[in-house]
GROMACS .gro file of C-alpha atoms in nm:
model
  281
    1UNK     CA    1   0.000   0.000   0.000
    2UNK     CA    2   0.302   0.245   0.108
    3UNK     CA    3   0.462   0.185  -0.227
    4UNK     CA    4   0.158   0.257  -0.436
    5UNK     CA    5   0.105   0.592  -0.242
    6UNK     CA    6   0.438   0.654  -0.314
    7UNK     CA    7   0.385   0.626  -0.682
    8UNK     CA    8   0.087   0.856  -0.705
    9UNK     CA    9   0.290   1.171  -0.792
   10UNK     CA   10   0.437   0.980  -1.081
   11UNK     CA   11   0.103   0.890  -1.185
   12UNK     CA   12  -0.018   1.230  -1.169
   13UNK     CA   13   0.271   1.416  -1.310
   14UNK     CA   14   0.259   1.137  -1.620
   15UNK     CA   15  -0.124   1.219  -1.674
   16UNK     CA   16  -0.025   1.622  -1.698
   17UNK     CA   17   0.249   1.497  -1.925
   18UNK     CA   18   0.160   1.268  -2.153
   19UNK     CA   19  -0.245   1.174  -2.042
   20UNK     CA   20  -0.174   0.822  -1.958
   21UNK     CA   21  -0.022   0.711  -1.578
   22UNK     CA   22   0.194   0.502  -1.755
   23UNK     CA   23   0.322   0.727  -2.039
   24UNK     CA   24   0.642   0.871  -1.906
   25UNK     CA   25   0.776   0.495  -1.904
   26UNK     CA   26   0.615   0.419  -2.221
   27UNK     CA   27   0.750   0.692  -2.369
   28UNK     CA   28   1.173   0.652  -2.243
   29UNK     CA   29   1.084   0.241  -2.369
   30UNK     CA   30   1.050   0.450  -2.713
   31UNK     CA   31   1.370   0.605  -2.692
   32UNK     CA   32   1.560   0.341  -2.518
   33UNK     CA   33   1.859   0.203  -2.716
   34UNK     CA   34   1.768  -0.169  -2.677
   35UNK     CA   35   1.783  -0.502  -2.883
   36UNK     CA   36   1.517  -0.661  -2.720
   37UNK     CA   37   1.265  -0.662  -2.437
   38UNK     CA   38   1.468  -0.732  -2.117
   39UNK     CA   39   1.824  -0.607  -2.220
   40UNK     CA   40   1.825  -0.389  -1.942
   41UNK     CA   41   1.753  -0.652  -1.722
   42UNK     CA   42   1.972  -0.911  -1.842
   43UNK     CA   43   2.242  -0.628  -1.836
   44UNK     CA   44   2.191  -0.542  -1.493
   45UNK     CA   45   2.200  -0.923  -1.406
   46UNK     CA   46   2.557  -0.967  -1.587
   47UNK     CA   47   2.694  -0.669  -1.403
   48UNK     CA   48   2.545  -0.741  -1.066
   49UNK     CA   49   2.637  -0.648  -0.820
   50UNK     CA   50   3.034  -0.627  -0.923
   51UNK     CA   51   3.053  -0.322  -1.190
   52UNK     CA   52   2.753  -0.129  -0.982
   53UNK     CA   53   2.974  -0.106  -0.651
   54UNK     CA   54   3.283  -0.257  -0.711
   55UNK     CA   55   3.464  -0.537  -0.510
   56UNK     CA   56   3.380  -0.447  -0.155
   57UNK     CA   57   3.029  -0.323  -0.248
   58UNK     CA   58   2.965  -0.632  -0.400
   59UNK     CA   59   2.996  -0.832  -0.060
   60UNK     CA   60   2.765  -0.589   0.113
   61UNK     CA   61   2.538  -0.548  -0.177
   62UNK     CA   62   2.462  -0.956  -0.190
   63UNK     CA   63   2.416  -0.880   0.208
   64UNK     CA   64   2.189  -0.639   0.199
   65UNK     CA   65   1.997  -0.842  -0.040
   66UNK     CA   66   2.037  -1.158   0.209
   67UNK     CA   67   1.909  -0.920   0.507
   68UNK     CA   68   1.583  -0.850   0.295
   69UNK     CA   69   1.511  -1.197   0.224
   70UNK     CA   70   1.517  -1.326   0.578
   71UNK     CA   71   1.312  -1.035   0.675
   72UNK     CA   72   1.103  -1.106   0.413
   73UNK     CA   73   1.061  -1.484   0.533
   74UNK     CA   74   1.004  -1.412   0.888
   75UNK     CA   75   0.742  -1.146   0.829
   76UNK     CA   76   0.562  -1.432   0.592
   77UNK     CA   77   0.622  -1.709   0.794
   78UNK     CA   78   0.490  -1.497   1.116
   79UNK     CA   79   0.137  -1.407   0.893
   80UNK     CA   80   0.116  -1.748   0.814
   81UNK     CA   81   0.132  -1.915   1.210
   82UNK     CA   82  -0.176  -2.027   1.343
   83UNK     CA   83  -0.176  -2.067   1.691
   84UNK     CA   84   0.167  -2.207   1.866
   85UNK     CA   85   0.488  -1.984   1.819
   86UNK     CA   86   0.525  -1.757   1.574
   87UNK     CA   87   0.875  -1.663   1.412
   88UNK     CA   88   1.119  -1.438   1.548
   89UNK     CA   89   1.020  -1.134   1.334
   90UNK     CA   90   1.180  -0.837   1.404
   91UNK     CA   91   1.019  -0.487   1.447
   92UNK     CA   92   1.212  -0.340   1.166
   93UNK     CA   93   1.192  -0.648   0.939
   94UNK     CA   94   0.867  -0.444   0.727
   95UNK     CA   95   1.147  -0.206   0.671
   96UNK     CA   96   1.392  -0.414   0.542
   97UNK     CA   97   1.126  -0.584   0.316
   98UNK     CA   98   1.009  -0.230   0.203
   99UNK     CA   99   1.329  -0.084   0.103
  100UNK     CA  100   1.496  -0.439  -0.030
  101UNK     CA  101   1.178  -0.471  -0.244
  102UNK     CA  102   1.205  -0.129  -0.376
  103UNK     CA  103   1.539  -0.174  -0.494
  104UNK     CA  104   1.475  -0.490  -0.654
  105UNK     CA  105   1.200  -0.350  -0.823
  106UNK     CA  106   1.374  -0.059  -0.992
  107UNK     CA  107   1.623  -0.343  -1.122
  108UNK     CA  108   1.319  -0.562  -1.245
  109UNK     CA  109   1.124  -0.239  -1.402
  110UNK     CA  110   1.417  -0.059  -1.547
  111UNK     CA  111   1.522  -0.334  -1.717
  112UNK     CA  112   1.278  -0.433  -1.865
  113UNK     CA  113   1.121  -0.086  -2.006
  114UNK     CA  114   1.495   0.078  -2.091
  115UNK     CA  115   1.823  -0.001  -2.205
  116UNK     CA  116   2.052  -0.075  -1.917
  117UNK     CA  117   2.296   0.188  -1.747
  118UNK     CA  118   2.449   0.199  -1.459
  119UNK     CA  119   2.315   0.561  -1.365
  120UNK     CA  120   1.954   0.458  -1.418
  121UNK     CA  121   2.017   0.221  -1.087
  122UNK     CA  122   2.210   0.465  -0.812
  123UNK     CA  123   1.876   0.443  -0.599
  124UNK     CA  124   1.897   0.095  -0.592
  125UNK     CA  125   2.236   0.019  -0.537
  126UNK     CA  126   2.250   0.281  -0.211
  127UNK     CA  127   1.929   0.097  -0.093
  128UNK     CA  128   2.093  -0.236  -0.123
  129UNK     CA  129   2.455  -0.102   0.032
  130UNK     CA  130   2.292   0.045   0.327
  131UNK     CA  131   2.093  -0.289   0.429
  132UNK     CA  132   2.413  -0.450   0.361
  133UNK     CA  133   2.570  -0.248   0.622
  134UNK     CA  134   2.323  -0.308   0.837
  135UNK     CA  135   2.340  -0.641   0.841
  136UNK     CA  136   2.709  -0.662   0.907
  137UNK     CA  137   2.687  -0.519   1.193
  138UNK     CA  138   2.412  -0.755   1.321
  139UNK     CA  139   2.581  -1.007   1.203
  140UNK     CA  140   2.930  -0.947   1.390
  141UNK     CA  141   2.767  -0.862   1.679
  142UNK     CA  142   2.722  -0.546   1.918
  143UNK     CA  143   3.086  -0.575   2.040
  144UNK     CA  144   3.312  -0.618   1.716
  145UNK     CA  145   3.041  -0.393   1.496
  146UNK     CA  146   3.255  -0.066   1.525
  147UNK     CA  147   3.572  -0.197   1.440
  148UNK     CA  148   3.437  -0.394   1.157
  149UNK     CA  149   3.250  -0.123   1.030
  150UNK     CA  150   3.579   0.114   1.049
  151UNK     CA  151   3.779  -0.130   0.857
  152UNK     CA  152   3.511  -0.175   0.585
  153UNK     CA  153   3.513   0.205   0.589
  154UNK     CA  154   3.894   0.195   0.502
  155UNK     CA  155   3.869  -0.070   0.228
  156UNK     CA  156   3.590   0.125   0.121
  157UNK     CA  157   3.825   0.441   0.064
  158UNK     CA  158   4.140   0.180  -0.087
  159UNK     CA  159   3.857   0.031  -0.314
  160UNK     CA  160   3.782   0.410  -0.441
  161UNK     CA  161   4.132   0.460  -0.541
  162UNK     CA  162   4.172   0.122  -0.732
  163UNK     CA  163   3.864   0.214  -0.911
  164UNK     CA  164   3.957   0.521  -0.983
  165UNK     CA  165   4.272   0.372  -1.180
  166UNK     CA  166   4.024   0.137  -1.346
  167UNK     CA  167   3.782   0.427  -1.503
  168UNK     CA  168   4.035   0.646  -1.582
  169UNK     CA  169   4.252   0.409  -1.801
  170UNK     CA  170   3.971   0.172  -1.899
  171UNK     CA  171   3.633   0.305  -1.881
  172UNK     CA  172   3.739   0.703  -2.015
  173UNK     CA  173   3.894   0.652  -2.314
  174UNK     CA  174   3.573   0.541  -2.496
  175UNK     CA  175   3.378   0.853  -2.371
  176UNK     CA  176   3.671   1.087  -2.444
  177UNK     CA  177   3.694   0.950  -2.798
  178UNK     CA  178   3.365   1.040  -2.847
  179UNK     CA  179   3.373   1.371  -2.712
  180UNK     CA  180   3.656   1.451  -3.029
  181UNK     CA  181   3.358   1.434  -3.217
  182UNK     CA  182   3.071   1.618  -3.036
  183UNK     CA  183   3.228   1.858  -2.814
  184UNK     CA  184   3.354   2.111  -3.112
  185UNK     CA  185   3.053   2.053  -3.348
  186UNK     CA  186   2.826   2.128  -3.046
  187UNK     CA  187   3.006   2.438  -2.961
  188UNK     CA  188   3.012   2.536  -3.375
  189UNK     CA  189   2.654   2.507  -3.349
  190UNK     CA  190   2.603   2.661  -3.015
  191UNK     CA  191   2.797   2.986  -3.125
  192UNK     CA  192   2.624   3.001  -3.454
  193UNK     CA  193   2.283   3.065  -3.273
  194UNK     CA  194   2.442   3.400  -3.158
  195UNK     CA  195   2.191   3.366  -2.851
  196UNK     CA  196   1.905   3.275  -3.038
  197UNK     CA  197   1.659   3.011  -2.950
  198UNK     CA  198   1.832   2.669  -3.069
  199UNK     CA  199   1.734   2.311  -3.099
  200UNK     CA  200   1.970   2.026  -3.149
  201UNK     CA  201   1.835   1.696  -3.318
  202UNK     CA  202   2.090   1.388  -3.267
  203UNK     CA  203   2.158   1.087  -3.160
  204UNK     CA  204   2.423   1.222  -2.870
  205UNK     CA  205   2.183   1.488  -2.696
  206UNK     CA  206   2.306   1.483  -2.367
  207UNK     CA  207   2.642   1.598  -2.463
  208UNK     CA  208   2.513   1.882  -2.765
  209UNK     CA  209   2.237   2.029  -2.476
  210UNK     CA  210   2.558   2.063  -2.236
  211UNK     CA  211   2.813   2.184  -2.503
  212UNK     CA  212   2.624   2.374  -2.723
  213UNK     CA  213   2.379   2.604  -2.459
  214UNK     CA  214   2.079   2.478  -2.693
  215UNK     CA  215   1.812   2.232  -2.606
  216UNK     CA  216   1.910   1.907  -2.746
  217UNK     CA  217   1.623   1.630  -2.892
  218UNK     CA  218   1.675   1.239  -3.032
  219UNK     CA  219   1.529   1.199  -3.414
  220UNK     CA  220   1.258   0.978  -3.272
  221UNK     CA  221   1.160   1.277  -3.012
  222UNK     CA  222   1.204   1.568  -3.324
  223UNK     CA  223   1.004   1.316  -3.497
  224UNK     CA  224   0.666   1.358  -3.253
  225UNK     CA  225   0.706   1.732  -3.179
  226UNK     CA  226   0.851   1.910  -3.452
  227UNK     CA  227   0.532   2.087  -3.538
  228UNK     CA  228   0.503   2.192  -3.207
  229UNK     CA  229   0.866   2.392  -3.271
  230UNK     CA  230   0.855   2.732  -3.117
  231UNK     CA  231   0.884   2.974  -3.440
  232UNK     CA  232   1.215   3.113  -3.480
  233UNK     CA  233   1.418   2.857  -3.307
  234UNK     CA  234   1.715   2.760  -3.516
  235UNK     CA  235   1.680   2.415  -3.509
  236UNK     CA  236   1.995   2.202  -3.692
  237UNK     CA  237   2.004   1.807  -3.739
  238UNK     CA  238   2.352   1.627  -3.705
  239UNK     CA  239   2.434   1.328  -3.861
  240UNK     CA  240   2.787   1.189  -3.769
  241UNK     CA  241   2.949   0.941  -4.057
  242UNK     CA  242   2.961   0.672  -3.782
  243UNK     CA  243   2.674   0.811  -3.559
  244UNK     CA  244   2.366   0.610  -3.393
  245UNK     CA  245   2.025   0.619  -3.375
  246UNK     CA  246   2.008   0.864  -3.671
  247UNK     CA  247   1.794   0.890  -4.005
  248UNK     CA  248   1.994   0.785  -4.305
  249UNK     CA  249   2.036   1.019  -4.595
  250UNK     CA  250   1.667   0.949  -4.724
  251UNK     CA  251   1.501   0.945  -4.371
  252UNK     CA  252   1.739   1.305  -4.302
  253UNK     CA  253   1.556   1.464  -4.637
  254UNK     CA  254   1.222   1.346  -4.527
  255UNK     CA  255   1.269   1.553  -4.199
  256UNK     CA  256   1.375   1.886  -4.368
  257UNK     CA  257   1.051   1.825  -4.584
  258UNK     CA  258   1.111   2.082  -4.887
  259UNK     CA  259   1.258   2.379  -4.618
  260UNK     CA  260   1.574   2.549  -4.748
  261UNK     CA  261   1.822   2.456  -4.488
  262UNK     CA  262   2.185   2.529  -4.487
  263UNK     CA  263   2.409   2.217  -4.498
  264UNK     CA  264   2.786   2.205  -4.350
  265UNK     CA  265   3.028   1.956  -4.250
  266UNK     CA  266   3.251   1.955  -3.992
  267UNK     CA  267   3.537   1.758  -3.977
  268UNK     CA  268   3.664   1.617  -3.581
  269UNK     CA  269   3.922   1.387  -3.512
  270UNK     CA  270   3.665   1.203  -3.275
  271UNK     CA  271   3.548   0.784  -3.297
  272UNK     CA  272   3.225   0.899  -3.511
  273UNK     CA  273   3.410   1.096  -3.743
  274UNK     CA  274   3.293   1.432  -3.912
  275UNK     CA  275   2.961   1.566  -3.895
  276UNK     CA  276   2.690   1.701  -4.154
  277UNK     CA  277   2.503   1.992  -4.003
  278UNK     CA  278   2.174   2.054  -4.149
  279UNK     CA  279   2.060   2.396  -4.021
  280UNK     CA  280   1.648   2.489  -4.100
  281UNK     CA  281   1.624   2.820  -4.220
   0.00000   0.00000   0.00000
């Protein structure tokens, strides 16, 4: 019941949005970048728990996850006594249920309406670490908690550095790469608006909204709302020679739909290569 309170600002926000509760997760399963129903999910399930917390938050992640079954069991097995002794259940074990559930829920509903990223799951992943801690401590007891906890604390700060190491030399270079390519068209484009209203359509909008000052769109989302454009917005498609989730040269002339446009390329050094901007007059 708490958990479907909880969701009726979603509801009603979605409703305002969209006019359906469900439309604001309909609509990112639109945009999401996946092969198949349940990527997300079996993505999260390949990473799990390792790449979401590392090695140490790995062992109290599967903990915390431990902690919420048992709860979960004792609060069952305590509804279902008749007469005689019921379970030990514990007066914060609807707690533990509450939060563990929520966290495995955002895994289970994530991935399967959306691609899966790491980012999408923080919530989760800080749910499942703190009833991980939690049930450290229980487990080593009232006396040895503290110094357990402080040395988890301590691999917990060693951990940080060795992961640093890891994205900076492993994970960055495929991000920065990219960036050779988006950073200087999106800053082209952003200083040819001189100010004016702008709207970016490509397949790499989070970087173009930050780098270029303009609001940033996919082709599916240009797609729905272009008639609803604000007049006098310069609004310029990008299409990279490697790029994703972009029209090819047919789909890219049935967007500009007979407007005169002006059409430029702009040559990076980045892993997409150059890019043809097609500015709508």
């Amino acid at each position: 019941m708490l958990l479907a309170l909880g969701l009726v600002p979603h509801f009603v926000h979605a409703v305002r949005e969209t006019g359906r509760p469900l439309g604001m997760i309909l609509s990112a399963t639109s945009q999401a970048n996946r092969a198949y129903v349940g990527d997300g999910l079996v993505y999260y399930l390949a990473v799990f728990p390792y790449r979401l917390a590392g090695d140490l938050g790995a062992v109290v992640m599967v903990a915390g996850l431990w902690a919420s079954g048992a709860a979960l069991r004792r609060v069952r097995g305590a509804r279902g006594v008749r007469g005689g002794a019921a379970p030990q259940a514990r007066p914060e074990d609807r707690r533990r249920v509450f939060l563990g559930a929520a966290a495995v829920l955002v895994f289970v509903v994530l991935g399967l309406a959306t691609d899966g990223e790491p980012r999408f799951v923080c919530l989760a992943v800080v749910l499942l670490t703190v009833l991980g801690v939690q049930a450290v401590a229980e487990l080593v007891g009232p006396v040895r908690s503290a110094p357990v906890l402080a040395g988890a604390a301590v691999l917990a700060g060693l951990t940080v550095l060795g992961t640093a190491q890891v994205v900076a030399h492993g994970a960055m270079p495929v991000p920065t790469r990219l960036s050779w390519s988006t950073v200087p068209v999106a800053r082209e484009i952003g200083a040819a608006a001189q100010g004016r209203p702008c709207l970016v359509v490509t397949g790499y909008e989070p970087e173009f909204g930050w780098c270029s000052g303009c609001d940033a769109v996919t082709y599916a989302q240009y797609r729905e709302r272009k008639e609803r454009v604000p007049e006098g917005t310069r609004v310029s498609l990008v299409v990279f020679e490697r790029g994703r989730l972009q029209p090819d040269a047919a789909g890219l002339e049935r967007l500009v739909a007979g407007r005169e446009a002006d059409v430029r390329t702009i040559g990076t050094d980045g892993a997409v290569g150059a890019a043809t901007v097609v500015t709508l007059r």
